[in-house]
Coordinates of C-alpha atoms in Angstrom, one line a residue:
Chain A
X1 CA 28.4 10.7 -78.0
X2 CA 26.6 7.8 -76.8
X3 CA 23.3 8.4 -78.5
X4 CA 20.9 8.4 -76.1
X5 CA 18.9 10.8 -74.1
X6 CA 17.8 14.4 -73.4
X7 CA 20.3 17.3 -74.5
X8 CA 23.8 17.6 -72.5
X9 CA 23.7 19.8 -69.8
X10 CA 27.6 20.8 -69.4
X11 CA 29.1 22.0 -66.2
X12 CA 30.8 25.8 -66.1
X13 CA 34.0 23.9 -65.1
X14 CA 35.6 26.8 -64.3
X15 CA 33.7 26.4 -60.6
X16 CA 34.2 22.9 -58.6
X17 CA 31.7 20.2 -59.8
X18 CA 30.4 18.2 -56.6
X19 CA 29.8 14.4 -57.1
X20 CA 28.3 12.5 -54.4
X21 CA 28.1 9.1 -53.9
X22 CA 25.9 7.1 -51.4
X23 CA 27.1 4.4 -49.4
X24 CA 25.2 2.1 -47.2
X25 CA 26.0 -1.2 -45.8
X26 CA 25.7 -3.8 -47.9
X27 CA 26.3 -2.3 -50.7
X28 CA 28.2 -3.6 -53.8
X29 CA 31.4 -1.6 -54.1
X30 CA 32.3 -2.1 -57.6
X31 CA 29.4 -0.2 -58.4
X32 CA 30.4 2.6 -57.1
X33 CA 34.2 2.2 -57.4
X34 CA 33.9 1.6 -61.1
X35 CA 32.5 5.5 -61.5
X36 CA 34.7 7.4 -58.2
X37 CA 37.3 5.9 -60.2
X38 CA 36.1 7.8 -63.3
X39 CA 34.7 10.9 -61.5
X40 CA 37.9 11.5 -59.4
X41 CA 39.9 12.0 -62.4
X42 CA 37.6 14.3 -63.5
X43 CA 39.1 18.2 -63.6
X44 CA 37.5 20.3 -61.2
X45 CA 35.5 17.8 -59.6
X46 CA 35.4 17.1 -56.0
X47 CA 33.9 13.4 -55.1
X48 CA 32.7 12.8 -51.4
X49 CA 31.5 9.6 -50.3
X50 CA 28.7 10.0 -48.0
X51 CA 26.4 7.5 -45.5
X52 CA 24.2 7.9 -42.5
X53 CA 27.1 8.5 -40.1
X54 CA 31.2 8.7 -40.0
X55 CA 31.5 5.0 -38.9
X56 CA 33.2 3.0 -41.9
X57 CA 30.9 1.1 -44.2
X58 CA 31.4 -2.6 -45.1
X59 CA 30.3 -3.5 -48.6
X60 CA 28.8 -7.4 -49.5
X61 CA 32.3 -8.5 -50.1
X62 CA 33.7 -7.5 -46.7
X63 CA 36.2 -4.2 -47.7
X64 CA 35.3 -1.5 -45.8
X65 CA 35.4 2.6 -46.9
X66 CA 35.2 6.1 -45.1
X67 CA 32.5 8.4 -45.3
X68 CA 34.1 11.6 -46.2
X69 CA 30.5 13.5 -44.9
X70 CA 27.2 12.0 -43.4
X71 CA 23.8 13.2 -45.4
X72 CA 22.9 16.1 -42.8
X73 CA 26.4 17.4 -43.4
X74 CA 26.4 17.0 -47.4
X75 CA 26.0 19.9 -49.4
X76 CA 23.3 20.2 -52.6
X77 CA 25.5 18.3 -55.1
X78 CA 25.5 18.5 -59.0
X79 CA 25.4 14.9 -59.9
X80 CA 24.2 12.2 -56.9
X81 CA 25.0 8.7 -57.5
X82 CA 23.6 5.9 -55.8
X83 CA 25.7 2.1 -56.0
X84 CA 23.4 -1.3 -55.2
X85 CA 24.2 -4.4 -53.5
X86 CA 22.4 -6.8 -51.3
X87 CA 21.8 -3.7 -48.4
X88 CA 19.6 -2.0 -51.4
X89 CA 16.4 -3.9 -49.6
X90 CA 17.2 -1.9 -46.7
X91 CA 17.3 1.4 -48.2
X92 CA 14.3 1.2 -50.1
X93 CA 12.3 1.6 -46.7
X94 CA 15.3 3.8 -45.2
X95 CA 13.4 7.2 -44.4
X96 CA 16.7 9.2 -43.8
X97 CA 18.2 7.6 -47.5
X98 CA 15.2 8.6 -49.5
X99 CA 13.7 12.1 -47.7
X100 CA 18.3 13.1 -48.6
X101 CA 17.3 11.7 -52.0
X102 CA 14.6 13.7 -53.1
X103 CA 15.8 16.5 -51.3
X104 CA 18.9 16.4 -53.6
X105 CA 16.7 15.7 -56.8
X106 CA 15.7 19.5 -56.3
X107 CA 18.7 21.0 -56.9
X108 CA 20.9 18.1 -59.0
X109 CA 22.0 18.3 -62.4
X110 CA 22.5 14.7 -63.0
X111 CA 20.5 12.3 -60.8
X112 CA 22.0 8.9 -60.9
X113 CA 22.2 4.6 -60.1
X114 CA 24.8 1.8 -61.2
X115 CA 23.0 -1.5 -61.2
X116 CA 20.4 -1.9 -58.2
X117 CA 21.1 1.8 -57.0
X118 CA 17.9 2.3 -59.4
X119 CA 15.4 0.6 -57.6
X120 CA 16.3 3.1 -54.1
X121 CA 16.3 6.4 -56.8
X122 CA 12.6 4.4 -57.9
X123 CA 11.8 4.4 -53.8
X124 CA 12.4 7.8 -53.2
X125 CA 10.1 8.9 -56.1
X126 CA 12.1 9.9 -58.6
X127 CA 11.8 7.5 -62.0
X128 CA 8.5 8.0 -62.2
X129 CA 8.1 8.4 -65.8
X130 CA 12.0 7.4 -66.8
X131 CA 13.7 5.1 -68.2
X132 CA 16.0 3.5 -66.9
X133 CA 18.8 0.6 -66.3
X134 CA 19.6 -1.3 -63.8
X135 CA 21.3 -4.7 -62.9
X136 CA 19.5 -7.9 -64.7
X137 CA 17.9 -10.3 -61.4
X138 CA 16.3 -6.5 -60.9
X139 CA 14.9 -5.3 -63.7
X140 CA 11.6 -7.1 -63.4
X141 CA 11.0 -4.5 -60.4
X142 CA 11.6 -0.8 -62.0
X143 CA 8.0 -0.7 -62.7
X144 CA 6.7 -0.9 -59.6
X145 CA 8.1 2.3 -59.2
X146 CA 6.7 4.0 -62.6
X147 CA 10.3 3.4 -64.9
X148 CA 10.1 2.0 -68.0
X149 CA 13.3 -1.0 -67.9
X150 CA 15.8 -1.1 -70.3
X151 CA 18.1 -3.9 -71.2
X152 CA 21.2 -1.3 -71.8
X153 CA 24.6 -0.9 -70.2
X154 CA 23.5 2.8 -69.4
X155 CA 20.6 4.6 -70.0
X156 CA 20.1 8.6 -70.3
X157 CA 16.8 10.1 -69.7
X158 CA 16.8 13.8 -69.5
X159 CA 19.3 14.2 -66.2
X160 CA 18.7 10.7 -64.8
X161 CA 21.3 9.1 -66.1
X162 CA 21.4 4.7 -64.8
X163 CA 23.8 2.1 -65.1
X164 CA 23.5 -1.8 -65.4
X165 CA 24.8 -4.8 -63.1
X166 CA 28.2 -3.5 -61.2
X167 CA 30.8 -3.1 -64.2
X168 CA 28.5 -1.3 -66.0
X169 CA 29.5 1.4 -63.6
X170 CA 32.7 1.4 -65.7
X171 CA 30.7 2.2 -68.7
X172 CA 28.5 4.5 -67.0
X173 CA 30.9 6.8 -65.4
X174 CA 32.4 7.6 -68.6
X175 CA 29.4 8.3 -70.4
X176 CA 28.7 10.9 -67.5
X177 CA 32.3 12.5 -67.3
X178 CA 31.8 12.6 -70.9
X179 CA 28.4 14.9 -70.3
X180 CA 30.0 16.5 -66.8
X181 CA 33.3 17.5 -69.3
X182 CA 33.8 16.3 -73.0
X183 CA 34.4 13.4 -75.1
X184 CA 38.2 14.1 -74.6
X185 CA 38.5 14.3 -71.0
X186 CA 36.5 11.3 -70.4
X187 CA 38.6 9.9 -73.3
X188 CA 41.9 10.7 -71.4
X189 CA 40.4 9.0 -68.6
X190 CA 39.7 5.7 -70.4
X191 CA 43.3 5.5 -71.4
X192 CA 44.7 6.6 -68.1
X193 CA 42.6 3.5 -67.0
X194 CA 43.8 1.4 -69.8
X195 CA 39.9 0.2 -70.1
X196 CA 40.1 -2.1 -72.7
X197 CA 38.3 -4.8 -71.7
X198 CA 39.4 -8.5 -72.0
X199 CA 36.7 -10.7 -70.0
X200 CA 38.4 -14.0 -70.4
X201 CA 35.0 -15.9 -70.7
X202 CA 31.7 -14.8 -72.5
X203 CA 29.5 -14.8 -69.5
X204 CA 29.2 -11.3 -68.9
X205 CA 25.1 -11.2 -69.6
X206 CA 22.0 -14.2 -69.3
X207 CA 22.0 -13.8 -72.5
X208 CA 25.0 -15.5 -73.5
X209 CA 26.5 -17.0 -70.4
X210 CA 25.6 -20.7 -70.4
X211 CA 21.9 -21.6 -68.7
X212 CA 23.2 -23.3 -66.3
X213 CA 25.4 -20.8 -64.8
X214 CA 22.6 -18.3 -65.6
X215 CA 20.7 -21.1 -63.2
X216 CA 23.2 -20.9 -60.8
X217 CA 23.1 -17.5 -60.3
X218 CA 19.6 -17.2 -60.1
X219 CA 19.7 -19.7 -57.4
X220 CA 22.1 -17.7 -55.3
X221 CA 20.7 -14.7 -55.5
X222 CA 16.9 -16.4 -54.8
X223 CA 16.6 -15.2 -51.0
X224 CA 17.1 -11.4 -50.9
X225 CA 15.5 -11.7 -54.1
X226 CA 12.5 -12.7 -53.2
X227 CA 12.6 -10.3 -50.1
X228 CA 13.5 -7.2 -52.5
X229 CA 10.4 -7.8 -54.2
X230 CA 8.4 -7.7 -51.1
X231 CA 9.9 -4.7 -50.0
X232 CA 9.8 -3.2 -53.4
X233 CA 5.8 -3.8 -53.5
X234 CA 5.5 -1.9 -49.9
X235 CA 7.8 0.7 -50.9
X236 CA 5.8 1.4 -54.4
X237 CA 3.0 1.2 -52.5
X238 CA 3.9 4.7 -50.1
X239 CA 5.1 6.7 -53.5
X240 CA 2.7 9.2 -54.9
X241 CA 1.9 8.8 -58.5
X242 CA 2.7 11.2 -60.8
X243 CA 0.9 12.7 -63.7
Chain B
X1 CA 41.1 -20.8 -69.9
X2 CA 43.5 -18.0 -70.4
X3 CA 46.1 -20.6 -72.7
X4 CA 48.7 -18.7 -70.8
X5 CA 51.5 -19.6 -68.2
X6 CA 52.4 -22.3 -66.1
X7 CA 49.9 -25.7 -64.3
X8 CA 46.9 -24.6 -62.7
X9 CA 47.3 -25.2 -59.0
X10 CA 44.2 -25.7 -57.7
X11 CA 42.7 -25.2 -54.0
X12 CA 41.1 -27.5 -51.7
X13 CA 38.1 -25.6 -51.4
X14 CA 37.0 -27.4 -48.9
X15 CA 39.1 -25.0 -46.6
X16 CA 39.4 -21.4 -46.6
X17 CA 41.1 -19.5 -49.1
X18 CA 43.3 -16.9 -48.0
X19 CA 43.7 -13.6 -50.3
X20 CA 46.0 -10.6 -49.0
X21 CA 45.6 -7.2 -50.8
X22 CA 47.9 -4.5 -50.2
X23 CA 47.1 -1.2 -49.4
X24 CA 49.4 1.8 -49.1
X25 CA 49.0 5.8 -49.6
X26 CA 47.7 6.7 -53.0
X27 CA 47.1 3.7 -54.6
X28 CA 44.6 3.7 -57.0
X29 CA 41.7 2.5 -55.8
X30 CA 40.2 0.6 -58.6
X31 CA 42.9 -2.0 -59.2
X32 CA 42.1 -3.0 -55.8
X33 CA 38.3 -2.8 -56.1
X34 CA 37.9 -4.8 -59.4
X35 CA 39.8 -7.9 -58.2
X36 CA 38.2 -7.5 -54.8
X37 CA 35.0 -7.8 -55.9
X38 CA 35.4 -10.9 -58.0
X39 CA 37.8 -12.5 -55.4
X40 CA 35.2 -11.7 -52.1
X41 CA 32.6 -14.0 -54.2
X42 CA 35.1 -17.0 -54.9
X43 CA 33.3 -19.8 -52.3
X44 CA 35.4 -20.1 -49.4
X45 CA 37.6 -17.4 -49.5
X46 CA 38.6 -14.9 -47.3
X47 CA 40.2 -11.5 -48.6
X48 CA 41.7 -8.8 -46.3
X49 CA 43.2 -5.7 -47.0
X50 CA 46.6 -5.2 -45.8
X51 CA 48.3 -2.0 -44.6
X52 CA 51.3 -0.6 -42.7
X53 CA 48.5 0.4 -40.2
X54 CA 45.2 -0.3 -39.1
X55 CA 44.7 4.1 -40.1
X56 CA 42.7 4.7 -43.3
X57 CA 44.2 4.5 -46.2
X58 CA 43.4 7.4 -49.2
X59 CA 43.6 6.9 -52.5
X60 CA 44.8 8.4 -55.2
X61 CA 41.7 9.9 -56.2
X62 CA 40.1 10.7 -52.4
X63 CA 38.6 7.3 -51.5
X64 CA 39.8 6.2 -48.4
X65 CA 39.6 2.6 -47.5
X66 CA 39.8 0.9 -44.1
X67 CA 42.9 -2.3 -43.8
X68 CA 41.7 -5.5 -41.9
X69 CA 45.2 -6.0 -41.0
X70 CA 48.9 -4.3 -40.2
X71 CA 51.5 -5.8 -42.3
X72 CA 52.7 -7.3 -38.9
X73 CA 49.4 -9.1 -38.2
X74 CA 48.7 -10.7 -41.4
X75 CA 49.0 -14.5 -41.4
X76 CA 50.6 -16.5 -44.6
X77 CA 48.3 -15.6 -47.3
X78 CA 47.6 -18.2 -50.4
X79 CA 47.2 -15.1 -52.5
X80 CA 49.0 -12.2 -52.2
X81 CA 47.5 -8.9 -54.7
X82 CA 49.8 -5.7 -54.9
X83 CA 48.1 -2.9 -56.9
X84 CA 49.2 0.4 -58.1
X85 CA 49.1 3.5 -58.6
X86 CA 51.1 7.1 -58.2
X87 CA 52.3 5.5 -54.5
X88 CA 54.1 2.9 -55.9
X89 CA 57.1 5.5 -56.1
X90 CA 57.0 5.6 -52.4
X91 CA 56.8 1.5 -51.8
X92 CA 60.0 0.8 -54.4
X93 CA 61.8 1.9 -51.6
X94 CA 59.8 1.0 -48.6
X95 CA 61.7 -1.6 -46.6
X96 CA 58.8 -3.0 -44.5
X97 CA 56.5 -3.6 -47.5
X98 CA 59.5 -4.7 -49.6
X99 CA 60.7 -7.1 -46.6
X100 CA 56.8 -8.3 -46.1
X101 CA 56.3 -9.4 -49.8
X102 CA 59.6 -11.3 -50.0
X103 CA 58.2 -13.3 -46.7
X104 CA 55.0 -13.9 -48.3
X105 CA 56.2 -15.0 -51.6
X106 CA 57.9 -18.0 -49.7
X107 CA 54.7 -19.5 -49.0
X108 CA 51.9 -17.9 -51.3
X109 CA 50.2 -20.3 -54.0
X110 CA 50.4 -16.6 -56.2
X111 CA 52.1 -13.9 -56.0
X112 CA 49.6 -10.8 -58.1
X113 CA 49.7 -7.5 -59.1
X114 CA 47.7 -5.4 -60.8
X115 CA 48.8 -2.5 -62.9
X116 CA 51.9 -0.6 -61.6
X117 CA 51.8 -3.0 -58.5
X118 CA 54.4 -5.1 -60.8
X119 CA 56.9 -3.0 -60.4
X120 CA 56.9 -3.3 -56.6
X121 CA 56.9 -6.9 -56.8
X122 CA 59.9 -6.2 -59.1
X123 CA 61.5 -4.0 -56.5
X124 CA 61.1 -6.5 -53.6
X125 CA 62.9 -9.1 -56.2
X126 CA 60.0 -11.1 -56.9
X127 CA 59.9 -11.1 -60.8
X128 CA 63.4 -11.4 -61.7
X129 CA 63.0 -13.9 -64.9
X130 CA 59.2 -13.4 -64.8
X131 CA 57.0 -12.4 -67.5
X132 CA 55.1 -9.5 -66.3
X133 CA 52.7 -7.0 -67.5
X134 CA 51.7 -3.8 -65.9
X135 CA 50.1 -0.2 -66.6
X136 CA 51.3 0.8 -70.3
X137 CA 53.1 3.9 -69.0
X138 CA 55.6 2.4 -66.6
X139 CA 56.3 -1.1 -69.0
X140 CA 59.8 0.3 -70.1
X141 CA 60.6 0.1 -66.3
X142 CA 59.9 -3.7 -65.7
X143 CA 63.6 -4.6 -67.3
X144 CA 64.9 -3.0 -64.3
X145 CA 63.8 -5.9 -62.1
X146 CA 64.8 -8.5 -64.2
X147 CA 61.2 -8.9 -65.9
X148 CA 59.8 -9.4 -68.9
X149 CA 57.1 -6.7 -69.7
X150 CA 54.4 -8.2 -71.6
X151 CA 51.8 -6.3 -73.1
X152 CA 48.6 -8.2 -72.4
X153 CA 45.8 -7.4 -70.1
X154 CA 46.7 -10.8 -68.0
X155 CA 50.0 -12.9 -67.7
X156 CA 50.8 -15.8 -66.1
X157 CA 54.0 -17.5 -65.8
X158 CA 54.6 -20.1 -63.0
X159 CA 53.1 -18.5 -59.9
X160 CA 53.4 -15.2 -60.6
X161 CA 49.8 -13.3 -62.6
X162 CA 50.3 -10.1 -63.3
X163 CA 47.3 -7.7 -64.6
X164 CA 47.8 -4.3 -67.2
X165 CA 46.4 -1.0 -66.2
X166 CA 43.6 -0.5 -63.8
X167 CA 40.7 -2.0 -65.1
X168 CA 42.8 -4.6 -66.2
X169 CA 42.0 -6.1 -62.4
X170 CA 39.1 -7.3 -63.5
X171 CA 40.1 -9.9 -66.2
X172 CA 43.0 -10.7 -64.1
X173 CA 40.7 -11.5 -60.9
X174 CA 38.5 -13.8 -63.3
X175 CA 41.6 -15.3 -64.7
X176 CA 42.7 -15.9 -60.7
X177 CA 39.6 -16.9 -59.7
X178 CA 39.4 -19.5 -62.5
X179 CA 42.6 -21.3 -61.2
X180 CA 42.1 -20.7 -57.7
X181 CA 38.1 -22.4 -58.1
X182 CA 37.1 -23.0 -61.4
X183 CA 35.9 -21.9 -64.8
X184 CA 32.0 -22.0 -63.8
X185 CA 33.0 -20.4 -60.6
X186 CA 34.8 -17.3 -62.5
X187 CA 31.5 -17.3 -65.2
X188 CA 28.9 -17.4 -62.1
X189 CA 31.3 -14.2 -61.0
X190 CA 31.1 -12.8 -64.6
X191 CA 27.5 -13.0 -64.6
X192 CA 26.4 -11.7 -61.2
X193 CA 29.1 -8.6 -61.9
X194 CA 27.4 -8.1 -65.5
X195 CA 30.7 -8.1 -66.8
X196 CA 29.7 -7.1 -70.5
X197 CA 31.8 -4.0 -71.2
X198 CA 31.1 -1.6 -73.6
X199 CA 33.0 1.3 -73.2
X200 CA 31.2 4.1 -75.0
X201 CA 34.9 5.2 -76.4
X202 CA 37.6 3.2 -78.1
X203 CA 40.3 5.3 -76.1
X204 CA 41.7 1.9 -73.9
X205 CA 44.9 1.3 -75.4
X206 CA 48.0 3.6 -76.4
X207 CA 47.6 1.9 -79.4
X208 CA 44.2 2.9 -80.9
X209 CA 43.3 6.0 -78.7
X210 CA 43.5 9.1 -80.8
X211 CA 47.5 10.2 -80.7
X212 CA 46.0 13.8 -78.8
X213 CA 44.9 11.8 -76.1
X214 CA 47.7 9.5 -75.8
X215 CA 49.9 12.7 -76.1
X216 CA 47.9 14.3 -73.1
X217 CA 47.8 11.1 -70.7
X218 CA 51.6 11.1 -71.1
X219 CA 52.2 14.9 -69.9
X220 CA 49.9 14.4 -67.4
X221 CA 51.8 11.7 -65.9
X222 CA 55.1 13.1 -66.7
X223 CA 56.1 14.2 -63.4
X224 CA 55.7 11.3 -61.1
X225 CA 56.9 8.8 -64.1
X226 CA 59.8 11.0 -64.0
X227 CA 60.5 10.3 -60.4
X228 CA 59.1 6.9 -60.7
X229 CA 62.6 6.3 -63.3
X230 CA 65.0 7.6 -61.1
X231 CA 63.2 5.2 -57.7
X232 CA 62.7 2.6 -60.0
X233 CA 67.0 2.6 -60.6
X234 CA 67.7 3.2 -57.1
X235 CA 65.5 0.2 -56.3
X236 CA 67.0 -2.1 -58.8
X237 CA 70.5 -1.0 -58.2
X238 CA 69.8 -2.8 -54.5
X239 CA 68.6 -6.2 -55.9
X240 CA 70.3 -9.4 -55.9
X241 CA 70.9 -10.8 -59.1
X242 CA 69.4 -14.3 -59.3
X243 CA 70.7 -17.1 -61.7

């Protein structure tokens, strides 16, 4: 299917298939709208948002969601995905966030990120050892946390399965419905979604948008930037190694 | 840019930009989300989210999504963004929503939808002699209103910018947030969203998914399209003829 990774674990879809999906303030919506978009039209699976409490969570862009459950009340799910954004700093020293994490990892099928939702699975111990994706001003910082980056849209390494920057979580979700279902459903979906992208400019990755918008955006994102990678470095430094 | 449509009004950015996005009972969520995220990083502007009431709104697929503002609240808006899904049967023949858009369209700079959004601008009168486009499944219904269906993922003609299916909110937001900043604004957008698709099918369009697919995606909508007809000439029946 895509070509990459371990073997396909496919769900008994004859049962309900649980998705979860993290959200936290801060957090980038796209990158987790992108996939619920995907997952929710997935047959037989049941998608709950869930955060630290009930109280609605505001993303970086200012639209705010419901929690459907708060992570003492979620259940063991079969895929966990985690979205970034600018509140990823947060998380990545969050005690509550990465203990649910890893708790999860125990008894998930699919472990997942979309774009800087990688660096908080990398927190909470579990790329050590994986490859992985994640959104480009961050990929300099997966190896603090034992992953191995790749420059890919989305990457599948046995059942960790991460996305790039935000849209990428377009990309991503269908390559898991794909695994989650089959080619057709998650082909059915795609169409349903009329995803035939059209990006009106060429500016989608530093490697072809111009360098000085590549500059610009550097620029902007510079301050929780720089204080990512401090965090990041205290955070690395708690995990245990592996291996 | 796009080599589309009508002169590019351009905003003073040195004052806020006001975008209003409408949200009503299973929507879908995503063409919402898409041009959200890419509007919420345009400098200076503000984007709310729109509702009947300040209660949660549930999409389609179980997201649910808190307004900033009742209908009654919300102030003039620059931009107004209507977007769709299997609850736009409901709003063809919602009089406050229909009543509300007609206000706004007397002062907006553009008047948006995304995906079967169109068809409740049509409904409300708004794209009589307009060139529209809008999900592929419900483009046979934008005659009804007196509009042009077009079968591109973006069209703009005078004020009104219209987007295809779902994901198609993405290239239309970049397209809006071209005209409503600039093209280096829309690329620093691009960029920071990784907008570099690469769906892992070729299943987007009617046109080149496989015929079983297309085949399946049409029964599956069958039953609210179905209903969606007979609204759709209710609604029309009730319009003014303009011209």
């Amino acid at each position: 299917m895509d070509g990459r990774g371990g073997p396909v674990v496919r769900c008994d879809m004859t049962k309900s298939l649980t998705i979860g999906m993290v959200l936290f303030p801060d957090f980038t919506h796209l990158d987790l709208t992108g996939p619920f978009e995907v997952f929710g039209r997935i047959p037989g699976a049941r998608v709950r948002a869930v955060a630290a409490s009930k109280a609605p969570v505001t993303s970086d862009t200012g639209l705010h969601m419901m929690p459907d459950l708060t992570l003492g009340e979620a259940p063991q799910f079969d895929v966990v995905c985690v979205p970034g954004g600018p509140g990823v700093n947060a998380m990545l020293e969050d005690r509550d966030m990465l203990a649910w994490l890893a708790v999860q990892a125990g008894g998930a099928r699919y472990l997942t990120s979309v774009c800087s939702g990688a660096l908080i699975l990398g927190a909470a111990g579990l790329l050590q050892g994986y490859r992985a994706a994640t959104h480009w001003l961050s990929m300099d910082l997966l190896p603090l946390f034992g992953a191995t980056p790749v420059a890919e849209r989305v990457v599948v390494d046995r059942n960790r399965i991460t996305g790039g920057g935000v849209t990428a979580g377009i990309d991503f979700g269908l390559v898991v419905a794909a695994r989650l279902a089959d080619d057709a459903t998650a082909q059915r979906i795609q169409l349903m979604m009329e995803y035939d992208p059209a990006p009106p400019f060429d500016a989608g990755s530093p490697e072809r948008a111009d360098p000085d918008i590549v500059r610009a955006v550097r620029v902007q994102g510079a301050t929780y930037l720089e204080a990512r990678r401090e965090i990041a470095l205290r955070a690395a430094a708690r995990l245990t190694p592996i291996g």
